[in-house]
PDB file of C-alpha atoms in Angstrom:
ATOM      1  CA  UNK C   1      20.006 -44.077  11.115  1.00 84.00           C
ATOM      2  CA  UNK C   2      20.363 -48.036  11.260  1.00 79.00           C
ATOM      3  CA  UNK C   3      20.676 -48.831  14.794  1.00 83.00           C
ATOM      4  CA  UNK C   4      21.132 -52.835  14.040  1.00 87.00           C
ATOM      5  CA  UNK C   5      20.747 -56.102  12.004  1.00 90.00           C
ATOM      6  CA  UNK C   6      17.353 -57.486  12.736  1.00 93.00           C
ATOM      7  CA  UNK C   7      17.147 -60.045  10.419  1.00 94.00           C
ATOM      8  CA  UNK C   8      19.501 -62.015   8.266  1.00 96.00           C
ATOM      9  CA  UNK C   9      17.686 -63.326   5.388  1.00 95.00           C
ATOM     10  CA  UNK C  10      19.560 -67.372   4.407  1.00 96.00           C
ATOM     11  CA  UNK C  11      18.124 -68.647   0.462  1.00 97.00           C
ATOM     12  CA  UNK C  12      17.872 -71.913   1.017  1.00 97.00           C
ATOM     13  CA  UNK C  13      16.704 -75.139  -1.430  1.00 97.00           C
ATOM     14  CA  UNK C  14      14.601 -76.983   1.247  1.00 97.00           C
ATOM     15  CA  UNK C  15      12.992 -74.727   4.128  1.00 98.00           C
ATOM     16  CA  UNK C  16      11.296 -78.174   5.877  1.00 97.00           C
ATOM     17  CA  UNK C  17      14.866 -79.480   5.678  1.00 98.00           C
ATOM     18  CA  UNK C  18      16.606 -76.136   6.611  1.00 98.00           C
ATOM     19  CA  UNK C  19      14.137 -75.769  10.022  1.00 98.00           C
ATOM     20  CA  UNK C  20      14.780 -79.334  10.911  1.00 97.00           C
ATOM     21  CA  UNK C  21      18.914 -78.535  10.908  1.00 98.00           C
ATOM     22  CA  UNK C  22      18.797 -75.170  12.628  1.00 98.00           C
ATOM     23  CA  UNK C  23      16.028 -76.083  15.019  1.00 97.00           C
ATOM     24  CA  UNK C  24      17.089 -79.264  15.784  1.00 96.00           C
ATOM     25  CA  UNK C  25      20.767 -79.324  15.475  1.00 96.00           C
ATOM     26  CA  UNK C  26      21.818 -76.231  16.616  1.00 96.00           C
ATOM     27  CA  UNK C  27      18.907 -75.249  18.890  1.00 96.00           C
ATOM     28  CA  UNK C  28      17.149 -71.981  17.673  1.00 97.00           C
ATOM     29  CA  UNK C  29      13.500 -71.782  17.791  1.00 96.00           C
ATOM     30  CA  UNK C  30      10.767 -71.389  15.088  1.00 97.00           C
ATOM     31  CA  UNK C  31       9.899 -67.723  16.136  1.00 95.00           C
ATOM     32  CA  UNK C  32       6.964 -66.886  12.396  1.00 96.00           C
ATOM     33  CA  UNK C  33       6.243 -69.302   9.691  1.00 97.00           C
ATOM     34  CA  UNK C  34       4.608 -66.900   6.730  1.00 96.00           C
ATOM     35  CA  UNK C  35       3.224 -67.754   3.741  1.00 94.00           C
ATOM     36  CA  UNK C  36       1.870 -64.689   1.538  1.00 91.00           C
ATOM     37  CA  UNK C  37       1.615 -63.990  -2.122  1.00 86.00           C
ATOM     38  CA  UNK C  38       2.786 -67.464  -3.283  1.00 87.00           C
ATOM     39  CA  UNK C  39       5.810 -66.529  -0.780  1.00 92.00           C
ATOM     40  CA  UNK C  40       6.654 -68.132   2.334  1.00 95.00           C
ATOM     41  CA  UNK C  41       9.261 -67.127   4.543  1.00 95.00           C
ATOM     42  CA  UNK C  42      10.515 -68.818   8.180  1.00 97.00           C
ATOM     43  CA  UNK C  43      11.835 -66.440  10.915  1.00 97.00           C
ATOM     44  CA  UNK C  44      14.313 -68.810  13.281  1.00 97.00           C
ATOM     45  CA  UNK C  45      16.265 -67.258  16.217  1.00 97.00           C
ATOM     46  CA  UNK C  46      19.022 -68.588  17.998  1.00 95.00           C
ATOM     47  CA  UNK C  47      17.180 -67.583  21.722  1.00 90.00           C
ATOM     48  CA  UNK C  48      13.421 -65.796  22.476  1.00 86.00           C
ATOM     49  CA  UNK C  49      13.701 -62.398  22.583  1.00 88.00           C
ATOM     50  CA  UNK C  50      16.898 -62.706  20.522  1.00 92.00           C
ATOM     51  CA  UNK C  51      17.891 -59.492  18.693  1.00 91.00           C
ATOM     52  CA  UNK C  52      18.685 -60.866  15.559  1.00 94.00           C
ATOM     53  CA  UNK C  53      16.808 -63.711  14.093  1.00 96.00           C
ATOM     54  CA  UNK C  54      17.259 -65.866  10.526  1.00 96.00           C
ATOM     55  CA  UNK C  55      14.638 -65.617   7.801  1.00 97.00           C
ATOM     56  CA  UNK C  56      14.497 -68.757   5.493  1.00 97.00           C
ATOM     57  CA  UNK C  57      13.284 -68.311   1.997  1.00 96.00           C
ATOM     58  CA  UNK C  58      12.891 -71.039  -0.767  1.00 96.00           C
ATOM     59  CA  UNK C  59      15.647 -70.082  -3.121  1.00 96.00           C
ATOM     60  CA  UNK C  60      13.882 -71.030  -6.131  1.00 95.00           C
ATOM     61  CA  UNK C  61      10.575 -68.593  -5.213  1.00 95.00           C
ATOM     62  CA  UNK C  62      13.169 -65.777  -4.410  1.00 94.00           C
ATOM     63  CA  UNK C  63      14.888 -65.923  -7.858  1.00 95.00           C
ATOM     64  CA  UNK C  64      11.690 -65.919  -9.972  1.00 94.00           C
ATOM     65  CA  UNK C  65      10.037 -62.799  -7.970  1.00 92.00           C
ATOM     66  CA  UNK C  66      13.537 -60.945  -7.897  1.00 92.00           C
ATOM     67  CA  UNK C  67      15.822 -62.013  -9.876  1.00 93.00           C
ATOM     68  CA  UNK C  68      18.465 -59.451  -9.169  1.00 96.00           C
ATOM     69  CA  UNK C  69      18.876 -60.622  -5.460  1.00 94.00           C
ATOM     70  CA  UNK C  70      21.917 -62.391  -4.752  1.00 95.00           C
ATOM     71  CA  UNK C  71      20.975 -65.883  -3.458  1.00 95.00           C
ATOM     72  CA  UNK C  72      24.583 -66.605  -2.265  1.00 93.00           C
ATOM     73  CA  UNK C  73      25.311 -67.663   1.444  1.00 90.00           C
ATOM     74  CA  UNK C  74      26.175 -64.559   3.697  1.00 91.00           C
ATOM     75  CA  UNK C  75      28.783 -64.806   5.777  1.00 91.00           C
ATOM     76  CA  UNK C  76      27.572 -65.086   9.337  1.00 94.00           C
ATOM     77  CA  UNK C  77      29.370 -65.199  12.868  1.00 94.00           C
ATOM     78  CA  UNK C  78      28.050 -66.918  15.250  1.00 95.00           C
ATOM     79  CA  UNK C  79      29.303 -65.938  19.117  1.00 94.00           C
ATOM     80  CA  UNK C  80      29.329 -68.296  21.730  1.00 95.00           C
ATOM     81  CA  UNK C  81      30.789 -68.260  25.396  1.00 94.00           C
ATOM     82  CA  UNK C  82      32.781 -71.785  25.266  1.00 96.00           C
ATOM     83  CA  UNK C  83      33.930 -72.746  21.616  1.00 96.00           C
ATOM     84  CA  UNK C  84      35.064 -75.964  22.996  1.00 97.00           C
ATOM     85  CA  UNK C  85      31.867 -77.459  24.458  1.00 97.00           C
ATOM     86  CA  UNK C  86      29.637 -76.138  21.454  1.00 97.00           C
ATOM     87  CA  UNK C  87      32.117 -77.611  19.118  1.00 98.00           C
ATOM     88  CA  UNK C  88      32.159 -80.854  21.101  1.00 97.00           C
ATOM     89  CA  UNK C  89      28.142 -80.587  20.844  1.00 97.00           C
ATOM     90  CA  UNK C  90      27.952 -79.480  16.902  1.00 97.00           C
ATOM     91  CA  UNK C  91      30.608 -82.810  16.324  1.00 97.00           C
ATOM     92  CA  UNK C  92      28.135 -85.390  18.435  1.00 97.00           C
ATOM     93  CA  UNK C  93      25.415 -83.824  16.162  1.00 96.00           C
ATOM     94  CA  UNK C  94      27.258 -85.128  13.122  1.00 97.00           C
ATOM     95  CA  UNK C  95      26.937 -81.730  12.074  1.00 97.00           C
ATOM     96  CA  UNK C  96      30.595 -80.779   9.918  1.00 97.00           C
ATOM     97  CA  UNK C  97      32.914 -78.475  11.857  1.00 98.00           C
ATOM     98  CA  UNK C  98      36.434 -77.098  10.800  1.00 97.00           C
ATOM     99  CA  UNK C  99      39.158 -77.182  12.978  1.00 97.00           C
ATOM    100  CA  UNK C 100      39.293 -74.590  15.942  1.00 97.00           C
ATOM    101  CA  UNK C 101      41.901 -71.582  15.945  1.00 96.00           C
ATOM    102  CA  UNK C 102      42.982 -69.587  18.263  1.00 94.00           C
ATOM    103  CA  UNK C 103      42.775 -66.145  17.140  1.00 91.00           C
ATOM    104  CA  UNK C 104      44.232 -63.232  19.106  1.00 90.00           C
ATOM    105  CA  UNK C 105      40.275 -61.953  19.785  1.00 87.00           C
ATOM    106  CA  UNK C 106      39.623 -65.318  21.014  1.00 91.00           C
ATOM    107  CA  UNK C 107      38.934 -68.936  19.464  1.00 96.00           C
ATOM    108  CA  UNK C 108      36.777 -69.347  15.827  1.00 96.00           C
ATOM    109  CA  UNK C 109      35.419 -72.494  14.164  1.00 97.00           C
ATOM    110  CA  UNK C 110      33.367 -73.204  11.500  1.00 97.00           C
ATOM    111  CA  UNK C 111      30.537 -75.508  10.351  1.00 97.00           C
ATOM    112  CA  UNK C 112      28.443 -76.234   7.982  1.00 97.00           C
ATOM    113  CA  UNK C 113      24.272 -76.431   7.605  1.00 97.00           C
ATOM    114  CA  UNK C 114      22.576 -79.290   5.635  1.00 96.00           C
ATOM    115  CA  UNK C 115      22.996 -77.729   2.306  1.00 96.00           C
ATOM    116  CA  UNK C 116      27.165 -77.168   2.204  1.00 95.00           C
ATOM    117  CA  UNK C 117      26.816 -73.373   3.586  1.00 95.00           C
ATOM    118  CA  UNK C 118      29.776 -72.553   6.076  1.00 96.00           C
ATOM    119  CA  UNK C 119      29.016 -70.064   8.952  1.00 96.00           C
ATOM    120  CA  UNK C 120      31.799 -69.337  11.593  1.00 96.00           C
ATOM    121  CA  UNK C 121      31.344 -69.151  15.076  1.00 96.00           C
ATOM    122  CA  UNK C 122      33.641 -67.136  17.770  1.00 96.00           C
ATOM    123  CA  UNK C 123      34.159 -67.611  21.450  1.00 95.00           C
ATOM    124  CA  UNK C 124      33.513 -64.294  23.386  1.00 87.00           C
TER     125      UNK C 124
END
């Protein structure tokens, strides 16, 4: 039985460049930095102890050992406890936000990470 997501793996074109933008834009902390069989892989989480955590693999490495695996962007949701501040913080960042709606489960926005990929983040 699958109790819950532990990781979310992102394919991304530049890891050094993908760590610098989720570590140092939007906060989350280097947690493993792997590098095994000509593979490395980055584990990022938005908080210690978080229970879900990011792993960042080099796209290009990814689609010559498998290349069946989808390399496309999931689509992840973020949750947050004041949309308005964070998206106040994320625009001060220069980091590229949509416009904030107000859903009937509660407010959603959406940005963007270095390389065009949009994630969505909702107030709980």
């Amino acid at each position: 039985m699958i109790s819950r997501i532990g990781q979310v793996m992102l394919y991304v074109n530049n890891q050094e460049e993908a760590v610098e933008f989720w570590s140092k834009k939007l906060g989350f902390t280097v947690v493993a930095d792997e590098n095994s069989h000509g593979m490395r892989w980055i584990e990022i989480a938005s908080a210690e102890g978080a229970e879900t955590s990011l792993i960042l693999h080099n796209k290009e490495t990814v689609a010559q050992m498998s290349p069946v695996v989808n390399l496309g962007t999931p689509s992840l949701m973020f949750v947050t406890e004041n949309a308005d501040k964070l998206y106040k913080e994320f625009t001060n960042k220069n980091i590229t936000v949509g416009d904030i709606i107000d859903m009937p489960s509660g407010k959603v926005f959406n940005f963007a990470d270095n390389e065009g990929n949009y994630f969505a983040v909702m107030e709980k």
